[in-house]
Amino acid sequence: MKELDLLKKDWQKEGNTFEQVSTNDIYVMIHKKSSSLVKWILIVSILEFLILNGISIFISSKEYDAFVIAHPIIKTLEIINYVVIFGFIILFYKNYKSISTLNSAKDLIKKILKTRKVVTYYIFWNIIFGGLTGTYVGLQGFNEGMKDANTNADVLDTSNIMVVLVFGLFLMGFIWCFYKLVYGTFLSRLSKNYNELKKIDL
Amino acid sequence: MSEKLEQTFVQLLQENQNIIHKICRLYTNGEDAHKDLFQEITIQLWKAFPKFRGDSKFSTWAYRVALNTAITLYRKTKRSISTVEFEGRQHFLNDVEYDYEEEEQLKLMYKAVYQLNDIEKALIFMYLEDKDYQEISETLGISEVNARVKMNRIKGKLKKILNPLEA
């Protein structure tokens, strides 16, 4: 291809046309913070972790503590949750350690996408677990709160349950959309490049 | 990291900076984005530098880190390429060899290369840098045969972009 040869010739001699960066500039640069994708994924997942757990600290109160004592199953669920989250943190750490720019491009993208997948599972866990416990606590709390005022009969009817359920689903959907929005922009190009490499190697 | 290591790195990078400039030129559009990517690649190179053993050339080692940064880690969104950008390319041919037709062809060629995707750009970059298929395959993580096949396809694609009617 004649044009490509022409380009190659031009490419190899053009070195001196770039504005040269001084050693001083390089010193300054290497002390700056990276703004790389992986770092942003890490920051966002840490923020998510803090926010999701921060919410539970905010909503805890004396009434809630009393409620937990009355419903020991919540304590069990909390313990399970912490064990699972701890497992996720170990996985996060292991993944980030394994990401290195010295891998081949395909390996590197694969690792980043795998890291991302773990974050996805983590979010899923939080949405589903949080949604279910929230709904359970909501239903029980509602039931008991109303019982005192009325007779001792169960006041939960189908329409009440439906309202709580719909609200819970809406909340889960909202969190999911938010999360898609945050990561979607980061990852679309990466997935595209990975698919391209996979396509070449089929 | 020690001061001596830092000094060695800065020296090596300064001498080899055109590699990074060339990658930035291929993957960005406009001065700001160029500087931005240059800085990001520099940071990534510095982070990886303790693992540089010196058994390969600094430039060879830098290709991988720099391309990886451009393909995977750089998060700035790309703007579409404007024609104004290409008007400024004239100075790449020096006066002695000034040839209007050649220059016109080069301009079109650069424009065509810009239309390739990130991976295709990486392949073209290594081709232009005269790297063999073994190095291309190692850097990208694909087999040598596939790198060859892909390179031929890219050539076809460039041809098609240059002469849409003939293809």
Coordinates of C-alpha atoms in Angstrom, one line a residue:
Chain A
M1 CA 0.0 0.0 0.0
K2 CA 1.7 3.1 -1.3
E3 CA 0.0 5.6 1.1
L4 CA 0.9 3.5 4.1
D5 CA 4.6 3.4 3.1
L6 CA 4.5 7.2 2.7
L7 CA 2.9 7.5 6.1
K8 CA 5.5 5.3 7.7
K9 CA 8.3 7.3 6.1
D10 CA 6.8 10.5 7.4
W11 CA 6.1 8.9 10.8
Q12 CA 9.6 7.9 11.4
K13 CA 11.2 11.2 10.6
E14 CA 8.7 13.4 12.3
G15 CA 10.2 12.9 15.8
N16 CA 11.4 16.4 16.2
T17 CA 8.2 18.2 15.4
F18 CA 6.8 17.6 18.9
E19 CA 7.2 20.3 21.5
Q20 CA 9.7 18.7 23.8
V21 CA 8.9 18.2 27.5
S22 CA 11.8 19.2 29.8
T23 CA 13.2 17.1 32.6
N24 CA 11.7 19.5 35.0
D25 CA 8.3 19.0 33.6
I26 CA 8.7 15.3 33.9
Y27 CA 9.7 15.6 37.6
V28 CA 6.5 17.6 38.2
M29 CA 4.4 15.1 36.3
I30 CA 5.5 12.0 38.1
H31 CA 4.5 13.6 41.4
K32 CA 1.0 14.2 40.1
K33 CA -1.9 11.9 40.8
S34 CA -3.0 9.4 38.2
S35 CA -6.5 9.9 36.8
S36 CA -6.7 6.5 35.3
L37 CA -9.9 4.5 34.9
V38 CA -8.9 1.8 37.4
K39 CA -8.4 4.4 40.0
W40 CA -11.8 5.9 39.4
I41 CA -13.4 2.5 39.6
L42 CA -11.7 1.9 42.9
I43 CA -12.7 5.3 44.2
V44 CA -16.3 4.9 43.2
S45 CA -16.6 1.4 44.7
I46 CA -15.1 2.7 48.0
L47 CA -17.6 5.6 48.0
E48 CA -20.4 3.1 47.4
F49 CA -19.2 1.0 50.2
L50 CA -19.1 4.0 52.6
I51 CA -22.4 5.4 51.5
L52 CA -24.3 2.1 51.6
N53 CA -22.9 1.4 55.1
G54 CA -23.2 5.0 56.2
I55 CA -27.0 4.9 55.5
S56 CA -27.4 2.0 58.0
I57 CA -25.5 4.0 60.7
F58 CA -27.8 7.0 60.1
I59 CA -31.0 5.0 60.4
S60 CA -30.0 3.1 63.5
S61 CA -31.8 4.3 66.6
K62 CA -33.0 3.1 70.0
E63 CA -36.3 2.0 68.5
Y64 CA -34.4 0.1 65.8
D65 CA -32.1 -1.6 68.4
A66 CA -35.2 -2.7 70.4
F67 CA -36.7 -4.0 67.2
V68 CA -33.6 -6.0 66.5
I69 CA -33.7 -7.6 69.9
A70 CA -37.3 -8.6 69.3
H71 CA -36.4 -10.1 65.9
P72 CA -33.1 -12.1 66.3
I73 CA -33.2 -13.1 62.7
I74 CA -32.0 -9.5 61.8
K75 CA -28.9 -10.0 63.9
T76 CA -28.2 -13.3 62.0
L77 CA -28.7 -11.6 58.7
E78 CA -26.4 -8.7 59.6
I79 CA -23.6 -11.2 60.5
I80 CA -24.1 -13.0 57.2
N81 CA -23.9 -9.7 55.5
Y82 CA -20.7 -8.7 57.1
V83 CA -19.0 -12.0 56.3
V84 CA -20.0 -11.6 52.7
I85 CA -18.8 -8.0 52.5
F86 CA -15.5 -9.0 54.1
G87 CA -15.1 -11.6 51.3
F88 CA -15.8 -8.9 48.7
I89 CA -13.2 -6.7 50.2
I90 CA -10.6 -9.4 49.9
L91 CA -11.6 -10.0 46.3
F92 CA -11.4 -6.2 45.5
Y93 CA -7.9 -6.1 47.0
K94 CA -6.7 -9.1 45.1
N95 CA -8.0 -7.8 41.8
Y96 CA -6.5 -4.4 42.1
K97 CA -3.2 -5.9 43.0
S98 CA -3.2 -8.0 39.9
I99 CA -3.8 -5.1 37.5
S100 CA -0.6 -4.0 36.0
T101 CA 0.2 -2.0 32.8
L102 CA 2.9 -4.6 32.1
N103 CA 0.3 -7.2 31.1
S104 CA -0.7 -7.5 27.4
A105 CA -3.5 -5.2 26.5
K106 CA -6.0 -8.1 26.3
D107 CA -5.0 -9.4 29.8
L108 CA -5.1 -6.0 31.3
I109 CA -8.6 -5.2 30.0
K110 CA -9.8 -8.7 31.0
K111 CA -8.6 -8.1 34.6
I112 CA -10.2 -4.7 34.8
L113 CA -13.5 -6.1 33.5
K114 CA -13.2 -8.9 36.0
T115 CA -12.7 -6.4 38.8
R116 CA -15.7 -4.6 37.6
K117 CA -17.7 -7.8 37.6
V118 CA -16.9 -8.3 41.3
V119 CA -18.1 -4.7 42.0
T120 CA -21.3 -5.6 40.1
Y121 CA -21.9 -8.7 42.3
Y122 CA -21.2 -6.6 45.3
I123 CA -23.8 -4.0 44.2
F124 CA -26.3 -6.8 43.4
W125 CA -25.7 -8.3 46.9
N126 CA -26.3 -4.9 48.5
I127 CA -29.4 -4.1 46.5
I128 CA -31.1 -7.5 47.0
F129 CA -30.0 -8.1 50.5
G130 CA -30.8 -4.5 51.5
G131 CA -34.1 -4.5 49.7
L132 CA -35.2 -7.8 51.3
T133 CA -34.2 -6.9 54.8
G134 CA -35.6 -3.4 54.4
T135 CA -38.9 -4.8 53.2
Y136 CA -39.0 -7.3 56.1
V137 CA -38.2 -4.7 58.7
G138 CA -40.7 -2.3 57.1
L139 CA -43.5 -4.8 57.1
Q140 CA -42.9 -6.0 60.6
G141 CA -42.5 -2.5 62.0
F142 CA -45.6 -1.4 60.3
N143 CA -47.5 -4.3 61.6
E144 CA -46.4 -3.9 65.2
G145 CA -46.8 -0.1 65.2
M146 CA -50.4 -0.4 64.2
K147 CA -51.1 -3.3 66.5
D148 CA -50.7 -1.2 69.6
A149 CA -53.2 1.4 68.5
N150 CA -55.8 -1.1 67.5
T151 CA -56.8 -4.5 68.6
N152 CA -54.2 -7.3 68.7
A153 CA -55.2 -8.5 65.2
D154 CA -52.8 -8.4 62.3
V155 CA -53.5 -5.1 60.4
L156 CA -51.4 -6.0 57.4
D157 CA -53.6 -6.5 54.4
T158 CA -52.7 -7.1 50.8
S159 CA -52.8 -3.5 49.7
N160 CA -50.4 -2.5 52.5
I161 CA -48.0 -5.2 51.5
M162 CA -48.3 -4.2 47.9
V163 CA -47.4 -0.6 48.7
V164 CA -44.3 -1.6 50.7
L165 CA -43.2 -4.1 48.0
V166 CA -43.7 -1.6 45.1
F167 CA -41.8 1.0 47.0
G168 CA -39.0 -1.4 47.7
L169 CA -38.8 -2.4 44.1
F170 CA -38.8 1.2 43.0
L171 CA -35.9 1.9 45.4
M172 CA -33.9 -1.1 44.1
G173 CA -34.5 0.0 40.5
F174 CA -33.4 3.5 41.3
I175 CA -30.1 2.4 42.9
W176 CA -29.5 0.1 39.9
C177 CA -30.0 3.0 37.4
F178 CA -27.7 5.3 39.4
Y179 CA -25.0 2.7 39.4
K180 CA -25.4 1.9 35.7
L181 CA -25.1 5.6 35.0
V182 CA -21.9 6.0 37.1
Y183 CA -20.1 3.0 35.6
G184 CA -21.6 2.8 32.2
T185 CA -19.6 5.7 30.9
F186 CA -16.3 4.3 32.4
L187 CA -16.7 0.9 31.0
S188 CA -18.3 1.1 27.6
R189 CA -15.1 1.9 25.8
L190 CA -13.2 -0.7 27.7
S191 CA -15.7 -3.4 26.8
K192 CA -15.6 -2.3 23.2
N193 CA -11.9 -2.7 23.0
Y194 CA -12.0 -6.0 24.8
N195 CA -14.6 -7.3 22.3
E196 CA -12.4 -6.1 19.5
L197 CA -9.4 -8.0 20.8
K198 CA -11.5 -11.1 21.3
K199 CA -12.9 -10.8 17.8
I200 CA -9.3 -10.7 16.4
D201 CA -8.3 -13.8 18.3
L202 CA -11.3 -16.0 17.5
Chain B
M1 CA 11.3 5.5 45.6
S2 CA 14.9 6.6 45.7
E3 CA 16.2 9.8 44.2
K4 CA 18.6 8.0 41.9
L5 CA 15.8 5.9 40.4
E6 CA 13.8 9.0 39.8
Q7 CA 16.8 10.7 38.1
T8 CA 17.4 7.7 35.8
F9 CA 13.7 7.5 34.9
V10 CA 13.4 11.2 34.1
Q11 CA 16.5 11.0 32.0
L12 CA 15.3 8.0 30.1
L13 CA 11.9 9.4 29.6
Q14 CA 13.2 12.7 28.3
E15 CA 15.3 10.9 25.7
N16 CA 12.4 8.7 24.6
Q17 CA 9.5 11.1 24.9
N18 CA 8.7 11.0 21.2
I19 CA 7.3 7.6 21.6
I20 CA 4.7 8.9 24.0
H21 CA 4.1 12.0 21.8
K22 CA 3.3 9.8 18.9
I23 CA 0.8 7.7 20.8
C24 CA -0.8 10.9 22.2
R25 CA -1.0 12.2 18.6
L26 CA -2.8 9.0 17.5
Y27 CA -5.2 8.8 20.4
T28 CA -6.1 12.3 21.2
N29 CA -7.3 15.4 19.3
G30 CA -6.1 18.7 20.4
E31 CA -3.3 20.1 22.5
D32 CA -5.0 19.7 25.9
A33 CA -5.9 16.1 25.5
H34 CA -2.4 15.4 24.2
K35 CA -0.8 16.9 27.3
D36 CA -3.3 15.1 29.5
L37 CA -2.6 11.7 28.0
F38 CA 1.1 12.4 28.0
Q39 CA 1.0 13.0 31.7
E40 CA -1.1 9.9 32.4
I41 CA 1.3 7.7 30.5
T42 CA 4.3 9.3 32.3
I43 CA 2.7 8.5 35.6
Q44 CA 1.9 4.9 34.6
L45 CA 5.5 4.5 33.3
W46 CA 6.9 5.8 36.6
K47 CA 4.6 3.5 38.6
A48 CA 5.8 0.5 36.6
F49 CA 9.5 1.6 36.4
P50 CA 10.7 -0.4 39.5
K51 CA 9.8 -3.5 37.5
F52 CA 11.9 -2.4 34.5
R53 CA 15.0 -4.6 34.6
G54 CA 17.0 -3.1 31.8
D55 CA 17.2 -6.4 29.9
S56 CA 15.1 -4.9 27.1
K57 CA 15.4 -1.4 25.7
F58 CA 13.5 1.3 27.6
S59 CA 11.6 2.1 24.5
T60 CA 10.4 -1.4 24.0
W61 CA 9.3 -1.6 27.5
A62 CA 7.6 1.8 27.3
Y63 CA 5.5 0.8 24.2
R64 CA 3.5 -1.7 26.3
V65 CA 2.8 0.6 29.2
A66 CA 2.0 3.6 27.0
L67 CA -0.3 1.7 24.7
N68 CA -2.0 0.0 27.6
T69 CA -2.6 3.4 29.1
A70 CA -4.0 4.8 25.9
I71 CA -6.3 1.8 25.3
T72 CA -7.5 0.9 28.7
L73 CA -6.8 3.4 31.4
Y74 CA -7.4 6.7 29.7
R75 CA -10.8 7.8 30.6
K76 CA -11.2 11.1 28.8
T77 CA -13.9 10.8 26.1
K78 CA -12.7 11.4 22.6
R79 CA -14.1 14.2 20.6
S80 CA -14.7 13.8 17.0
I81 CA -11.8 14.8 14.9
S82 CA -12.1 18.2 13.2
T83 CA -10.7 19.1 9.8
V84 CA -8.9 22.1 11.3
E85 CA -6.6 19.7 13.0
F86 CA -5.2 18.4 9.8
E87 CA -4.4 21.8 8.3
G88 CA -1.7 22.1 10.8
R89 CA 0.0 18.9 9.7
Q90 CA 1.8 20.6 6.8
H91 CA 5.0 21.1 8.7
F92 CA 5.6 17.4 9.0
L93 CA 7.2 17.5 5.6
N94 CA 10.2 19.6 5.6
D95 CA 10.8 22.2 2.9
V96 CA 13.4 20.3 0.9
E97 CA 11.0 17.5 0.1
Y98 CA 7.9 19.6 -0.1
D99 CA 5.6 17.9 -2.5
Y100 CA 2.1 19.1 -2.8
E101 CA 0.6 15.8 -3.9
E102 CA 2.5 13.8 -1.3
E103 CA 1.4 16.2 1.4
E104 CA -2.2 15.9 0.3
Q105 CA -2.0 12.1 0.4
L106 CA -0.4 12.2 3.9
K107 CA -3.1 14.4 5.2
L108 CA -5.7 12.0 3.9
M109 CA -3.8 9.1 5.4
Y110 CA -3.6 10.7 8.8
K111 CA -7.3 11.4 8.6
A112 CA -8.0 7.8 7.7
V113 CA -5.9 6.5 10.6
Y114 CA -7.9 8.6 13.0
Q115 CA -11.0 6.8 12.0
L116 CA -9.7 3.5 13.2
N117 CA -10.7 2.1 16.6
D118 CA -8.4 2.0 19.6
I119 CA -7.1 -1.5 18.9
E120 CA -6.6 -0.9 15.2
K121 CA -4.7 2.3 16.1
A122 CA -2.4 0.3 18.4
L123 CA -1.6 -2.2 15.6
I124 CA -1.0 0.6 13.1
F125 CA 1.2 2.4 15.6
M126 CA 3.4 -0.6 16.1
Y127 CA 3.5 -1.1 12.4
L128 CA 4.6 2.5 11.8
E129 CA 7.2 2.1 14.5
D130 CA 8.6 -0.9 12.5
K131 CA 7.8 -3.5 15.2
D132 CA 7.6 -7.1 14.2
Y133 CA 4.5 -9.2 14.6
Q134 CA 5.9 -11.1 17.5
E135 CA 6.1 -7.9 19.5
I136 CA 2.7 -6.7 18.3
S137 CA 1.2 -10.0 19.4
E138 CA 2.8 -9.9 22.8
T139 CA 1.8 -6.3 23.5
L140 CA -1.8 -6.8 22.5
G141 CA -2.2 -10.4 23.8
I142 CA -3.3 -11.9 20.5
S143 CA -1.5 -14.5 18.4
E144 CA 1.1 -13.6 15.8
V145 CA -1.0 -15.1 12.9
N146 CA -4.0 -13.1 14.0
A147 CA -2.0 -9.9 14.3
R148 CA -0.9 -10.4 10.7
V149 CA -4.5 -11.1 9.5
K150 CA -5.8 -8.1 11.4
M151 CA -3.1 -5.9 10.0
N152 CA -4.1 -6.8 6.5
R153 CA -7.7 -6.1 7.2
I154 CA -6.7 -2.7 8.6
K155 CA -4.8 -2.0 5.4
G156 CA -8.0 -2.9 3.5
K157 CA -10.0 -0.7 5.7
L158 CA -7.7 2.3 5.2
K159 CA -7.8 1.7 1.5
K160 CA -11.6 1.8 1.6
I161 CA -11.6 5.0 3.6
L162 CA -9.2 6.6 1.1
N163 CA -11.0 5.4 -2.0
P164 CA -14.6 4.7 -1.0
L165 CA -15.6 4.2 -4.7
E166 CA -13.0 1.7 -5.7
A167 CA -13.6 -0.7 -2.8

